[in-house]
Coordinates of C-alpha atoms in Angstrom, one line a residue:
Chain A
M574 CA -22.5 -2.6 -0.7
M575 CA -23.5 -5.9 0.8
V576 CA -20.7 -8.3 1.3
S577 CA -21.3 -12.0 1.9
E578 CA -19.8 -13.2 5.2
A579 CA -18.7 -16.6 3.8
T580 CA -17.1 -15.5 0.5
G581 CA -16.3 -11.8 1.3
M582 CA -17.7 -11.0 -2.1
S583 CA -20.4 -8.5 -3.1
K584 CA -23.4 -10.0 -5.1
L585 CA -22.3 -8.1 -8.2
H586 CA -18.8 -9.5 -8.2
M587 CA -20.1 -13.0 -7.5
A588 CA -22.5 -12.7 -10.5
I589 CA -19.6 -11.5 -12.7
F590 CA -17.4 -14.4 -11.7
A591 CA -20.3 -16.8 -12.3
V592 CA -20.9 -15.5 -15.8
L593 CA -17.1 -15.5 -16.4
L594 CA -16.9 -19.1 -15.4
A595 CA -19.8 -20.1 -17.6
F596 CA -18.3 -18.2 -20.5
L597 CA -14.9 -19.9 -20.0
V598 CA -16.4 -23.4 -19.8
A599 CA -18.1 -22.8 -23.2
L600 CA -15.2 -21.0 -24.8
P601 CA -13.0 -23.9 -26.0
F602 CA -15.9 -25.1 -28.1
F603 CA -16.0 -21.9 -30.1
V604 CA -12.4 -20.6 -30.3
Y605 CA -9.0 -22.3 -30.6
P606 CA -8.4 -23.7 -27.0
V607 CA -4.6 -22.8 -27.1
F608 CA -5.5 -19.2 -27.7
A609 CA -8.0 -19.1 -24.9
M610 CA -5.4 -20.7 -22.6
K611 CA -2.9 -18.0 -23.5
V612 CA -5.4 -15.3 -22.6
M613 CA -6.1 -16.9 -19.3
C614 CA -2.4 -17.2 -18.4
F615 CA -1.9 -13.5 -19.2
A616 CA -5.1 -12.6 -17.3
L617 CA -3.6 -14.2 -14.2
F618 CA -0.2 -12.5 -14.9
A619 CA -1.9 -9.1 -15.2
A620 CA -4.0 -9.7 -12.1
A621 CA -0.9 -10.5 -10.1
F622 CA 0.9 -7.5 -11.4
N623 CA -2.1 -5.3 -10.6
L624 CA -2.1 -6.5 -7.0
L625 CA 1.3 -4.8 -6.7
L626 CA 0.6 -1.7 -8.8
G627 CA -3.1 -1.1 -8.2
F628 CA -3.4 -2.1 -4.6
G629 CA 0.2 -1.9 -3.3
G630 CA 1.0 1.3 -5.2
L631 CA 4.3 -0.2 -6.3
L632 CA 5.3 0.0 -10.0
S633 CA 7.5 -3.0 -10.8
F634 CA 9.2 -2.9 -14.2
G635 CA 10.6 -6.4 -13.9
H636 CA 7.7 -8.8 -13.6
A637 CA 9.0 -10.8 -16.6
A638 CA 11.6 -12.2 -14.2
Y639 CA 9.0 -14.1 -12.2
F640 CA 6.7 -14.9 -15.1
G641 CA 9.6 -16.1 -17.3
G642 CA 11.8 -17.5 -14.5
A643 CA 8.9 -19.7 -13.3
S644 CA 8.2 -20.9 -16.9
Y645 CA 11.9 -22.0 -17.3
V646 CA 11.8 -23.8 -13.9
A647 CA 8.5 -25.5 -14.7
A648 CA 9.6 -26.5 -18.2
H649 CA 12.9 -27.9 -16.8
A650 CA 11.0 -29.8 -14.0
A651 CA 8.6 -31.4 -16.5
K652 CA 11.2 -32.1 -19.2
V653 CA 14.4 -33.1 -17.4
W654 CA 13.1 -34.2 -13.9
G655 CA 10.0 -35.8 -15.5
L656 CA 7.7 -34.4 -12.9
T657 CA 3.9 -34.4 -13.4
P658 CA 2.4 -31.1 -14.6
E659 CA 1.0 -30.0 -11.3
L660 CA 4.4 -30.6 -9.6
A661 CA 6.2 -28.8 -12.4
V662 CA 3.9 -25.8 -12.0
L663 CA 4.4 -25.9 -8.3
C664 CA 8.2 -25.9 -8.7
G665 CA 8.0 -22.9 -11.1
T666 CA 5.7 -21.0 -8.7
A667 CA 7.9 -21.7 -5.7
A668 CA 11.0 -20.5 -7.7
A669 CA 9.1 -17.2 -8.5
A670 CA 8.2 -16.8 -4.8
V671 CA 11.9 -17.2 -3.7
L672 CA 13.0 -14.8 -6.5
G673 CA 10.3 -12.3 -5.4
L674 CA 11.5 -12.5 -1.8
V675 CA 15.1 -11.8 -2.7
I676 CA 14.5 -9.1 -5.3
G677 CA 11.6 -7.6 -3.3
S678 CA 13.5 -7.2 -0.1
L679 CA 16.1 -5.2 -1.9
A680 CA 13.8 -3.2 -4.1
I681 CA 11.3 -2.0 -1.4
R682 CA 14.1 0.0 0.1
R683 CA 13.7 2.5 -2.7
Q684 CA 10.6 4.4 -3.8
G685 CA 8.9 5.5 -7.1
I686 CA 11.1 5.5 -10.2
Y687 CA 14.1 4.1 -8.2
F688 CA 12.0 1.1 -7.2
A689 CA 11.0 0.5 -10.8
M690 CA 14.7 0.8 -11.9
V691 CA 15.9 -1.7 -9.3
T692 CA 13.2 -4.2 -10.3
L693 CA 14.2 -3.7 -14.0
A694 CA 17.9 -4.2 -13.2
F695 CA 17.2 -7.5 -11.5
A696 CA 14.9 -8.7 -14.3
Q697 CA 17.7 -8.0 -16.8
M698 CA 20.0 -10.2 -14.7
I699 CA 17.5 -13.0 -14.8
Y700 CA 17.3 -12.5 -18.6
F701 CA 21.1 -12.8 -18.8
L702 CA 20.9 -16.0 -16.7
A703 CA 18.2 -17.4 -19.0
L704 CA 20.5 -16.8 -21.9
Q705 CA 23.7 -18.1 -20.5
L706 CA 23.0 -20.9 -18.0
P707 CA 23.7 -24.4 -19.3
F708 CA 20.2 -25.8 -18.7
T709 CA 18.2 -23.0 -20.3
G710 CA 18.9 -23.8 -24.0
G711 CA 20.3 -20.4 -24.8
E712 CA 18.6 -18.7 -27.8
D713 CA 16.4 -21.8 -28.4
G714 CA 14.9 -21.9 -24.9
L715 CA 13.5 -25.2 -23.6
Q716 CA 11.5 -26.8 -26.3
S717 CA 9.1 -29.8 -26.6
V718 CA 8.3 -30.0 -22.9
P719 CA 6.1 -33.0 -22.4
R720 CA 2.5 -32.4 -21.3
G721 CA 2.5 -35.4 -19.0
R722 CA -0.3 -36.8 -16.8
L723 CA -2.0 -34.7 -14.2
F724 CA -1.4 -36.3 -10.7
G725 CA 0.1 -39.1 -12.8
I726 CA -3.4 -40.1 -13.9
F727 CA -5.1 -37.8 -16.3
S728 CA -3.4 -37.2 -19.6
L729 CA -3.2 -33.6 -20.7
Q730 CA -2.1 -34.5 -24.2
D731 CA -5.4 -33.3 -25.7
S732 CA -6.1 -29.7 -25.5
L733 CA -9.6 -30.0 -23.9
P734 CA -8.4 -31.7 -20.6
L735 CA -5.5 -29.3 -20.6
Y736 CA -7.9 -26.4 -21.1
F737 CA -9.9 -27.3 -18.0
F738 CA -6.7 -27.7 -16.0
V739 CA -5.5 -24.2 -17.0
L740 CA -9.0 -22.8 -16.3
A741 CA -9.0 -24.2 -12.8
V742 CA -5.6 -23.0 -12.0
T743 CA -5.8 -19.5 -13.5
L744 CA -9.4 -18.7 -12.3
G745 CA -8.4 -20.2 -8.9
G746 CA -5.4 -17.8 -8.8
I747 CA -7.5 -14.8 -9.8
L748 CA -10.1 -15.6 -7.1
F749 CA -7.3 -15.9 -4.5
L750 CA -5.9 -12.5 -5.6
Y751 CA -9.4 -11.2 -5.2
R752 CA -9.5 -12.5 -1.7
V753 CA -6.1 -10.9 -0.9
V754 CA -7.4 -7.5 -2.0
H755 CA -10.5 -7.9 0.1
S756 CA -8.8 -9.1 3.3
P757 CA -7.6 -7.4 6.5
F758 CA -4.2 -7.4 4.8
G759 CA -5.6 -5.8 1.7
Q760 CA -7.2 -3.1 3.8
V761 CA -3.9 -2.1 5.3
L762 CA -2.3 -2.3 1.8
K763 CA -4.8 0.3 0.6
A764 CA -4.1 2.5 3.6
I765 CA -0.4 2.4 2.9
R766 CA -1.1 3.3 -0.8
E767 CA -3.3 6.2 0.2
N768 CA -1.1 7.7 2.9
E769 CA 2.1 5.9 3.9
P770 CA 3.3 8.3 6.7
R771 CA -0.1 8.0 8.3
A772 CA 0.0 4.2 8.2
I773 CA 3.5 4.4 9.8
S774 CA 2.1 6.7 12.5
L775 CA -0.6 4.2 13.3
G776 CA 2.1 1.7 14.0
Y777 CA 2.3 -0.3 10.8
D778 CA 5.7 -1.7 9.6
V779 CA 4.9 -0.6 6.0
N780 CA 8.0 -2.4 4.6
R781 CA 6.8 -5.7 5.8
Y782 CA 3.5 -5.2 4.0
K783 CA 5.2 -4.1 0.9
L784 CA 7.5 -7.1 0.9
M785 CA 4.5 -9.4 1.4
V786 CA 2.5 -8.0 -1.4
F787 CA 5.6 -8.1 -3.6
V788 CA 6.2 -11.8 -2.9
L789 CA 2.5 -12.6 -3.4
S790 CA 2.5 -10.7 -6.7
A791 CA 5.7 -12.4 -7.9
T792 CA 4.3 -15.8 -6.8
F793 CA 1.2 -15.5 -8.9
A794 CA 3.0 -14.0 -11.8
G795 CA 5.2 -17.2 -11.5
L796 CA 2.1 -19.4 -11.4
A797 CA 0.9 -17.8 -14.7
G798 CA 4.3 -18.3 -16.4
A799 CA 4.6 -21.9 -15.1
V800 CA 1.2 -22.8 -16.5
K801 CA 2.0 -21.1 -19.8
S802 CA 5.1 -23.2 -20.2
Q803 CA 3.0 -26.4 -19.9
V804 CA 0.5 -25.1 -22.5
F805 CA 3.0 -24.1 -25.1
Q806 CA 5.5 -26.9 -24.1
L807 CA 8.1 -24.2 -24.2
A808 CA 10.0 -21.7 -22.1
S809 CA 11.7 -19.0 -24.2
L810 CA 13.6 -15.8 -23.9
T811 CA 10.4 -13.8 -24.8
D812 CA 9.0 -14.7 -21.4
V813 CA 11.9 -13.1 -19.5
H814 CA 12.5 -10.2 -21.9
W815 CA 12.0 -6.7 -20.6
S816 CA 9.3 -6.1 -23.2
M817 CA 7.2 -8.8 -21.3
S818 CA 7.5 -6.6 -18.2
G819 CA 6.2 -3.7 -20.3
E820 CA 3.4 -5.7 -21.8
V821 CA 1.9 -6.5 -18.4
V822 CA 2.0 -2.8 -17.5
L823 CA 0.1 -2.2 -20.7
M824 CA -2.5 -4.8 -19.9
A825 CA -3.1 -3.5 -16.4
L826 CA -3.3 0.2 -17.4
L827 CA -5.5 -0.5 -20.5
G828 CA -8.0 -2.5 -18.4
G829 CA -7.8 -0.3 -15.4
M830 CA -5.3 -0.6 -12.6
G831 CA -6.7 -1.0 -9.1
T832 CA -9.8 -2.6 -10.5
I833 CA -10.6 -6.3 -10.1
F834 CA -11.7 -7.1 -13.7
G835 CA -9.6 -4.5 -15.6
P836 CA -6.4 -6.5 -15.9
L837 CA -8.4 -9.5 -17.2
V838 CA -10.0 -7.4 -19.9
G839 CA -6.6 -5.7 -20.6
A840 CA -4.9 -9.1 -21.0
A841 CA -7.7 -10.3 -23.3
I842 CA -7.4 -7.2 -25.5
V843 CA -3.6 -7.3 -25.8
V844 CA -3.3 -11.0 -26.5
S845 CA -6.2 -10.9 -29.0
M846 CA -4.4 -8.1 -30.8
Q847 CA -1.2 -10.0 -31.0
N848 CA -3.1 -13.0 -32.2
Y849 CA -5.5 -11.7 -34.8
F850 CA -3.2 -8.9 -36.1
A851 CA -0.3 -11.3 -36.4
T852 CA -0.6 -11.1 -40.2
F853 CA 0.5 -7.5 -40.1
G854 CA 3.9 -8.6 -38.8
A855 CA 6.0 -5.9 -37.1
W856 CA 3.1 -3.5 -37.4
V857 CA 1.5 -5.2 -34.4
T858 CA 3.7 -3.2 -32.1
V859 CA 2.8 0.0 -33.8
M860 CA -0.9 -0.7 -33.6
Q861 CA -0.4 -1.7 -29.9
G862 CA 1.3 1.6 -29.3
V863 CA -1.5 3.6 -31.0
I864 CA -4.1 1.7 -29.0
F865 CA -2.2 2.3 -25.8
V866 CA -1.8 6.0 -26.5
L867 CA -5.5 6.3 -27.3
G868 CA -6.4 4.3 -24.3
V869 CA -4.4 6.5 -21.9
L870 CA -5.7 9.7 -23.5
L871 CA -9.4 8.7 -23.6
F872 CA -9.7 6.4 -20.6
R873 CA -7.1 7.4 -18.1
E874 CA -8.6 5.0 -15.6
G875 CA -8.6 2.2 -18.1
L876 CA -11.7 0.6 -19.7
I877 CA -13.1 -1.0 -16.5
G878 CA -12.0 2.0 -14.4
V879 CA -14.2 4.2 -16.6
L880 CA -17.1 1.7 -16.5
S881 CA -16.8 1.5 -12.8
R882 CA -17.0 5.3 -12.4
W883 CA -20.1 5.4 -14.7
L884 CA -21.9 2.6 -12.7
K885 CA -20.6 4.0 -9.4
R886 CA -19.7 0.5 -8.4
P887 CA -16.2 -1.0 -7.8
L888 CA -15.5 -3.5 -10.5
Chain B
M1357 CA 4.8 14.7 38.6
S1358 CA 6.8 12.3 36.5
V1359 CA 8.2 13.0 33.1
M1360 CA 6.6 11.3 30.1
L1361 CA 8.8 12.4 27.3
E1362 CA 12.2 13.9 27.7
A1363 CA 14.8 15.1 25.1
R1364 CA 18.3 15.8 26.2
G1365 CA 20.8 17.8 24.1
L1366 CA 18.7 17.1 21.0
T1367 CA 20.6 18.3 17.9
K1368 CA 19.9 18.0 14.1
E1369 CA 22.3 19.2 11.5
F1370 CA 21.6 19.3 7.8
K1371 CA 24.8 19.6 5.8
G1372 CA 26.4 22.2 8.1
F1373 CA 23.2 23.9 9.0
V1374 CA 22.0 23.3 12.6
A1375 CA 18.2 23.2 12.5
V1376 CA 17.8 22.1 16.1
N1377 CA 20.6 22.9 18.6
R1378 CA 20.9 21.1 22.0
V1379 CA 17.3 21.3 22.9
D1380 CA 16.3 20.0 26.3
L1381 CA 12.6 19.3 26.7
R1382 CA 10.6 17.7 29.5
V1383 CA 7.0 16.9 29.0
E1384 CA 5.2 16.0 32.3
K1385 CA 2.8 13.1 32.4
G1386 CA -0.8 14.3 32.1
S1387 CA 0.0 17.8 30.9
I1388 CA -0.7 19.7 27.7
H1389 CA 2.6 21.1 26.5
A1390 CA 3.0 23.4 23.6
L1391 CA 6.1 24.0 21.5
I1392 CA 5.8 27.3 19.7
G1393 CA 8.0 29.6 17.7
P1394 CA 8.2 31.8 14.6
N1395 CA 8.8 30.4 11.1
G1396 CA 12.1 28.7 10.7
A1397 CA 12.5 28.2 14.5
G1398 CA 13.0 24.4 14.0
K1399 CA 9.6 23.4 15.4
T1400 CA 8.8 20.9 12.7
T1401 CA 12.3 19.5 12.7
C1402 CA 12.1 19.1 16.4
F1403 CA 8.7 17.4 16.1
N1404 CA 10.0 15.0 13.4
L1405 CA 12.9 14.1 15.7
L1406 CA 10.6 13.4 18.6
T1407 CA 8.3 11.2 16.4
K1408 CA 11.3 9.5 14.9
F1409 CA 10.5 10.5 11.4
L1410 CA 14.0 12.1 11.5
Q1411 CA 17.1 10.7 13.2
P1412 CA 18.9 13.2 15.6
T1413 CA 22.6 14.0 14.9
S1414 CA 23.1 13.8 18.7
G1415 CA 21.1 13.8 21.9
T1416 CA 18.8 11.3 23.5
I1417 CA 15.0 10.9 23.7
T1418 CA 13.3 8.9 26.5
Y1419 CA 9.6 8.0 26.6
D1420 CA 8.1 6.8 29.8
G1421 CA 11.6 5.9 31.1
R1422 CA 12.6 4.1 28.0
D1423 CA 15.3 5.2 25.5
I1424 CA 13.6 5.6 22.1
T1425 CA 16.4 7.4 20.3
R1426 CA 17.1 4.6 17.9
L1427 CA 13.6 3.2 17.4
A1428 CA 11.6 3.3 14.1
P1429 CA 8.6 5.5 13.9
A1430 CA 6.2 2.5 13.7
E1431 CA 7.7 1.1 16.9
I1432 CA 7.1 4.1 19.0
A1433 CA 3.6 4.2 17.7
R1434 CA 3.1 0.7 19.1
L1435 CA 4.5 1.9 22.5
G1436 CA 1.6 4.4 22.6
L1437 CA 3.2 7.6 21.3
V1438 CA 1.1 8.6 18.3
R1439 CA 1.6 11.6 16.1
S1440 CA -0.7 13.7 13.9
F1441 CA 0.2 15.5 10.7
Q1442 CA 0.0 19.1 9.6
I1443 CA -1.9 18.2 6.4
S1444 CA -4.8 16.2 7.6
A1445 CA -3.8 12.6 7.6
V1446 CA -6.7 10.4 6.5
F1447 CA -6.9 7.6 3.9
P1448 CA -9.0 9.5 1.2
E1449 CA -10.4 6.5 -0.7
L1450 CA -11.4 4.6 2.3
S1451 CA -14.7 5.3 4.1
V1452 CA -14.8 7.1 7.5
L1453 CA -15.6 3.7 9.1
Q1454 CA -12.7 2.0 7.3
N1455 CA -10.3 4.8 8.3
V1456 CA -11.0 4.1 12.0
R1457 CA -11.1 0.3 11.5
V1458 CA -7.6 0.4 10.0
A1459 CA -6.4 1.9 13.3
L1460 CA -8.3 -0.7 15.4
Q1461 CA -7.2 -3.7 13.4
R1462 CA -3.5 -2.9 13.9
K1463 CA -3.7 -3.4 17.7
R1464 CA -5.3 -6.8 17.3
G1465 CA -2.7 -8.2 15.0
E1466 CA -4.5 -10.0 12.2
S1467 CA -3.5 -7.4 9.7
Y1468 CA -1.2 -9.8 7.9
D1469 CA -4.0 -12.2 7.2
F1470 CA -4.3 -12.1 3.4
W1471 CA -6.4 -15.2 3.2
R1472 CA -9.2 -14.0 5.5
S1473 CA -12.3 -12.2 4.3
E1474 CA -12.8 -8.5 4.8
A1475 CA -16.1 -9.3 6.4
F1476 CA -13.9 -10.4 9.4
L1477 CA -13.3 -6.7 10.1
R1478 CA -17.0 -6.1 10.9
R1479 CA -16.2 -7.1 14.5
Y1480 CA -14.6 -3.7 14.9
D1481 CA -17.6 -1.8 13.5
D1482 CA -19.2 -1.1 16.9
E1483 CA -16.0 0.2 18.4
A1484 CA -15.2 2.3 15.3
R1485 CA -18.7 3.8 15.4
H1486 CA -18.2 4.7 19.0
H1487 CA -15.0 6.7 18.2
I1488 CA -16.7 8.3 15.1
N1489 CA -19.5 9.4 17.4
E1490 CA -17.1 10.9 19.9
V1491 CA -15.8 13.4 17.3
G1492 CA -19.3 14.1 15.9
L1493 CA -19.0 12.4 12.6
S1494 CA -21.7 9.8 12.9
D1495 CA -23.7 11.2 10.0
F1496 CA -20.7 10.6 7.7
T1497 CA -19.8 7.0 8.7
D1498 CA -20.1 5.6 5.1
H1499 CA -18.8 8.6 3.3
R1500 CA -15.4 8.5 1.6
A1501 CA -12.9 10.5 3.7
A1502 CA -12.0 12.5 0.6
E1503 CA -15.5 14.0 0.6
L1504 CA -15.2 15.5 4.1
S1505 CA -14.5 19.2 4.8
Y1506 CA -11.1 20.2 6.2
G1507 CA -12.3 20.4 9.8
R1508 CA -14.1 17.1 9.6
K1509 CA -11.0 15.4 8.1
R1510 CA -9.1 16.6 11.2
A1511 CA -11.8 15.2 13.4
L1512 CA -11.6 11.9 11.6
E1513 CA -7.9 11.8 12.1
I1514 CA -8.4 12.4 15.8
A1515 CA -11.0 9.6 15.9
A1516 CA -8.5 7.2 14.3
T1517 CA -5.8 8.2 16.6
L1518 CA -8.0 7.7 19.7
A1519 CA -8.9 4.3 18.4
L1520 CA -5.3 3.4 19.1
D1521 CA -5.8 4.5 22.7
P1522 CA -2.4 6.2 22.9
D1523 CA -0.8 7.3 26.2
M1524 CA 0.7 10.3 24.5
L1525 CA -0.2 12.4 21.5
L1526 CA 2.0 14.6 19.4
L1527 CA 0.0 17.1 17.4
D1528 CA 1.6 19.0 14.5
E1529 CA -0.1 22.4 14.2
P1530 CA -3.6 21.0 14.8
M1531 CA -5.2 24.4 14.1
A1532 CA -3.2 25.3 11.0
G1533 CA -5.4 26.7 8.2
M1534 CA -8.6 26.5 10.2
A1535 CA -11.5 28.8 10.5
Q1536 CA -12.2 30.3 13.9
A1537 CA -15.3 28.1 14.5
D1538 CA -13.2 25.0 13.7
V1539 CA -10.4 26.2 16.0
E1540 CA -12.8 26.3 18.9
R1541 CA -14.2 22.9 18.1
I1542 CA -10.8 21.3 17.8
S1543 CA -9.6 23.0 21.0
A1544 CA -12.5 21.6 22.9
L1545 CA -11.8 18.2 21.4
I1546 CA -8.1 18.3 22.4
R1547 CA -9.1 19.3 25.9
R1548 CA -11.5 16.4 26.1
V1549 CA -8.9 14.0 24.7
A1550 CA -6.2 15.2 27.1
V1551 CA -7.9 13.6 30.1
N1552 CA -5.6 10.8 31.3
R1553 CA -3.2 11.5 28.4
T1554 CA -0.1 13.6 27.8
I1555 CA -0.1 15.9 24.8
L1556 CA 2.7 17.8 23.1
M1557 CA 1.6 20.1 20.4
V1558 CA 3.5 22.3 18.0
E1559 CA 1.9 25.6 17.1
H1560 CA 2.9 28.7 15.3
N1561 CA 0.8 31.3 17.2
L1562 CA 1.1 31.9 20.9
S1563 CA -2.5 33.0 21.2
V1564 CA -4.0 29.7 19.9
V1565 CA -2.3 27.7 22.7
A1566 CA -2.9 30.4 25.5
N1567 CA -6.0 28.7 27.1
L1568 CA -5.1 25.2 26.1
S1569 CA -1.6 24.4 27.4
D1570 CA -0.2 24.0 30.9
R1571 CA 3.3 24.7 29.8
I1572 CA 4.8 26.5 26.8
T1573 CA 8.3 26.1 25.3
V1574 CA 9.4 28.8 22.8
L1575 CA 11.8 27.9 20.2
A1576 CA 13.8 30.3 18.0
R1577 CA 16.6 29.6 15.6
G1578 CA 16.8 26.0 16.8
E1579 CA 17.2 26.8 20.4
I1580 CA 15.0 27.2 23.4
L1581 CA 14.3 30.8 24.1
A1582 CA 11.9 30.6 27.0
E1583 CA 9.7 28.2 28.9
G1584 CA 6.9 28.5 31.4
D1585 CA 3.1 29.1 31.6
Y1586 CA 1.4 31.5 29.2
A1587 CA 1.6 34.5 31.6
T1588 CA 5.4 34.1 32.0
V1589 CA 6.2 33.4 28.4
S1590 CA 4.0 36.0 26.8
K1591 CA 5.7 38.8 28.9
N1592 CA 9.2 37.6 28.2
P1593 CA 11.0 40.3 26.2
D1594 CA 13.0 37.8 24.2
V1595 CA 9.8 36.1 23.0
I1596 CA 8.1 39.3 22.0
D1597 CA 11.3 40.3 20.2
A1598 CA 11.5 37.0 18.3
Y1599 CA 8.0 37.2 17.1
I1600 CA 8.1 40.9 16.2
G1601 CA 11.5 40.4 14.6
A1602 CA 10.0 37.6 12.5
G1603 CA 7.0 39.8 11.5
H1604 CA 4.4 38.2 13.9
A1605 CA 2.8 39.7 16.9

């Protein structure tokens, strides 16, 4: 596979990203922009989660804490502190990074299912805080967050300018995650995932790498949550609920964990289902369950994972 | 000759069971030293203690004059004391070239750079190819490690280990489960690698290490039974007894 020296990207991946960009630029003229923005936020969330699971080999069951935690902080920053959208998003993202550092440094001491349980336990604490703290609005969450002006200049009141802001941030985040996977650091990460004792015997402090990938993953999950709060002008308990942690696992597995484009496809499928099947009410979760079971049974490597095996190309 | 690795009174207890009991071991600089013993003799425990994958209950370990008893396994690897594994230790989904590059990039210290392109690692390609060539794998450079045969995986592991340019190698049953042809190939490789290096290898069978090692320590039931060169050790009645007693000649 030829990899460009400047971008570190193979020609195929560059072409896919170019098509994706063109598609996303045209998208708001065909579908409801808020829906498209929701998909993009979740695509970034799933990609961040996949960095940890697919490339770090660590299954976190508490990623709602970073996604939701950041959305609360960003909403609060925009609504109460009156910050501009980009600063509010930055505050939320930074909060997620700090949270990831604290939780991650405790969680990586355990492995496998214990690691997952520790992350879940902490995420439940964050949920409790979101419910009980005075500034979070309890059951109501933080509502009617103003959209404000980007850099204090460009109004994001209309959905089209907002759409392009969201597109730039989420696609930028996804490209950054791509770079992390294809960096010297990413290479070591894959080595640790493949054979941890061997990586240790080569002299790598594996816990430092695990903590770093954990923080990176939490940070970008936070970025996704922070942007989402600006789009929906809302931070709610749904974002920090454990079922959100489960949903992102679903997205990554359905699309194909450890692939580049799988989580994006997985996120698009899950969000579309929730959106277009909304009329079926509570049956959405049942349908989601059936699709997930079928997906796991038929495509164990996920949709993009299977496609990648057929084409014999990493996707 | 000076001592490269020394264990004094090395003891490991597991919930009342003493797996390794007051073992004193001195590995001379530049020698090939073998640690052998029948099943359950405590070889693997002893090996894991020396490589720091296990913490000793008591006793001290010094490496090149430095106390390493309390160091982490990754730390001693950075001091130049590198171990191998019984099950061949490669990164299966990485290519042969990438396997060796991962070893090379650790020494240079840009392995935390998550913002840099992977293409940056190409600067190690020539050096990696040199090590791959050394172990006779140049035809497989771009293959995934998982596709290699057992003997070739072992060779790849050695190439990656040599890329670290260690002063001392600890080999955990390097010939385990190998066909005779492979045993000879790996023996020759170990002998070549041993130039200017110190090697401690754990083996099950005395015969395998006969022509390879300068000194042999025999372990049985967690304690040292005999020590010396092959001629001395193989005639020792206690050693013969331990092996026959355990069902091996």
